[in-house]
Coordinates of C-alpha atoms in Angstrom, one line a residue:
M1 CA -0.9 40.4 8.4
G2 CA -3.0 37.9 10.2
F3 CA -3.3 35.9 7.1
I4 CA 0.4 35.3 6.9
K5 CA 0.7 34.4 10.5
E6 CA -2.5 31.9 10.2
F7 CA -0.7 30.5 7.1
K8 CA 2.6 30.2 8.9
E9 CA 0.8 28.4 11.8
F10 CA -0.9 25.8 9.5
A11 CA 2.3 25.2 7.3
M12 CA 4.3 24.6 10.5
R13 CA 2.1 22.0 12.0
G14 CA 3.7 18.6 12.3
N15 CA 1.1 16.7 10.3
V16 CA 1.5 19.0 7.5
M17 CA 5.5 18.7 7.6
D18 CA 5.0 15.0 7.6
M19 CA 2.7 15.1 4.7
A20 CA 5.1 17.0 2.7
V21 CA 8.0 14.8 3.7
G22 CA 5.7 11.7 2.5
V23 CA 4.9 13.3 -0.7
I24 CA 8.6 14.0 -1.7
I25 CA 9.7 10.6 -0.4
G26 CA 6.8 9.0 -2.4
G27 CA 7.8 11.0 -5.5
A28 CA 11.2 9.8 -5.3
F29 CA 9.9 6.0 -4.5
G30 CA 7.8 6.4 -7.6
K31 CA 10.6 7.1 -9.9
I32 CA 12.6 4.1 -8.5
V33 CA 9.6 1.8 -9.0
S34 CA 8.8 3.2 -12.5
S35 CA 12.6 2.5 -13.4
L36 CA 12.3 -0.9 -12.0
V37 CA 9.1 -1.6 -14.2
D38 CA 10.4 0.2 -17.3
D39 CA 13.9 -0.9 -17.4
V40 CA 13.9 -4.3 -15.6
I41 CA 10.6 -6.1 -15.4
M42 CA 8.9 -5.0 -18.7
P43 CA 12.0 -5.9 -20.9
L44 CA 12.1 -9.5 -19.2
V45 CA 8.4 -9.8 -19.7
G46 CA 8.7 -8.7 -23.4
K47 CA 11.5 -11.0 -23.8
L48 CA 9.2 -13.9 -22.5
V49 CA 6.3 -12.9 -25.0
D50 CA 8.6 -12.8 -28.2
N51 CA 10.5 -9.4 -27.7
V52 CA 7.2 -7.4 -27.5
D53 CA 7.6 -3.7 -26.3
F54 CA 4.4 -3.0 -24.6
T55 CA 4.6 0.6 -25.0
N56 CA 4.1 0.2 -28.7
L57 CA 1.1 -2.1 -28.6
Y58 CA -1.9 -0.1 -30.4
I59 CA -5.0 -0.8 -32.5
A60 CA -5.0 1.6 -35.6
L61 CA -8.4 3.2 -35.8
S62 CA -7.5 5.4 -39.0
G63 CA -6.2 2.5 -41.3
Q64 CA -2.5 3.1 -40.6
A65 CA -0.1 0.8 -42.2
D66 CA 1.2 -2.0 -40.0
G67 CA 4.5 -2.2 -38.1
L68 CA 4.6 1.7 -37.5
T69 CA 5.8 2.9 -33.7
L70 CA 3.3 4.1 -31.6
D71 CA 4.4 7.8 -32.3
K72 CA 4.3 7.3 -35.9
A73 CA 1.0 5.9 -35.9
K74 CA -0.4 8.5 -33.7
E75 CA 0.9 11.1 -36.4
A76 CA -1.0 9.2 -39.0
G77 CA -4.3 9.0 -37.3
A78 CA -6.2 8.0 -34.2
V79 CA -5.0 5.0 -32.4
F80 CA -6.2 3.0 -29.4
A81 CA -3.0 2.7 -27.5
Y82 CA -3.5 -0.1 -25.0
G83 CA 0.2 -0.9 -24.4
Q84 CA 0.8 2.1 -22.3
F85 CA -2.3 1.4 -20.3
C86 CA -0.9 -2.1 -19.7
Q87 CA 2.5 -0.8 -18.6
N88 CA 0.8 1.7 -16.1
I89 CA -1.4 -1.0 -14.7
I90 CA 1.7 -3.2 -13.9
D91 CA 3.6 -0.1 -12.6
F92 CA 0.7 0.5 -10.3
L93 CA 0.4 -2.9 -8.9
I94 CA 4.2 -3.1 -8.2
V95 CA 4.1 0.2 -6.5
A96 CA 1.1 -0.8 -4.6
F97 CA 2.8 -4.2 -3.6
C98 CA 6.0 -2.5 -2.4
I99 CA 3.9 0.0 -0.3
F100 CA 2.1 -2.7 1.1
L101 CA 5.4 -4.6 2.1
M102 CA 6.8 -1.4 3.4
L103 CA 3.8 -0.6 5.8
K104 CA 3.5 -4.3 6.8
G105 CA 7.2 -4.1 7.9
I106 CA 6.6 -0.9 9.7
N107 CA 3.6 -2.0 11.4
K108 CA 5.4 -5.1 12.6
L109 CA 8.3 -3.0 14.0
M110 CA 5.9 -0.5 15.6
N111 CA 4.0 -3.6 17.3
M112 CA 7.1 -5.1 18.5
K113 CA 8.1 -1.6 20.0
K114 CA 4.8 -1.3 21.7
K115 CA 5.2 -4.9 23.2
E116 CA 8.6 -4.0 24.6
E117 CA 7.5 -0.5 25.9
A118 CA 4.1 -2.0 27.5
P119 CA 4.7 -3.1 31.2
A120 CA 3.7 -6.6 32.0
E121 CA 0.2 -6.6 33.3
P122 CA -0.4 -8.7 36.5
E123 CA -2.5 -11.6 36.0
A124 CA -6.1 -11.1 36.9
P125 CA -7.3 -13.0 40.0
K126 CA -8.7 -16.4 38.9
G127 CA -12.4 -17.0 39.6
P128 CA -13.8 -20.2 41.0
T129 CA -14.0 -23.2 38.6
Q130 CA -17.1 -24.4 37.2
E131 CA -17.2 -27.3 39.5
E132 CA -16.7 -25.0 42.4
L133 CA -19.8 -22.9 41.3
L134 CA -21.8 -26.1 40.9
A135 CA -20.8 -27.1 44.5
E136 CA -22.0 -23.9 45.9
I137 CA -25.3 -23.9 44.0
R138 CA -25.8 -27.6 45.1
D139 CA -25.2 -26.5 48.9
L140 CA -27.3 -23.6 48.7
L141 CA -30.1 -25.8 47.4
K142 CA -29.6 -28.3 50.1
Q143 CA -30.1 -25.6 52.7
K144 CA -33.3 -24.7 51.4

């Protein structure tokens, strides 16, 4: 029974719940960005480079015929499928950039909130100027 209570306390901690929400939202965000990459960006990039479908780019390693789709080439033998890898790199870069922009915006909002909440600090009393200090030193030297 102690194990269940301990697990319940662990699962109900605030940071665990925050992490769970973050994972769920991150998964949904990843789907949105993947759709953006797969359905919007990559077709445009493919159009710019003579209607190339990146997901079907490969190098045949088993002497397959040219012009096969990636799936058919895999059925015929080993392939070096670099197109999907390129697609995944672009996907990652876009997700990372979106997260960077989102965090940058959140940090900016948090800093604005902290500035509004922070009480204005009274100015520290100003010390003597350099000229005043030098004058004091001169007067002390004259006295000796």
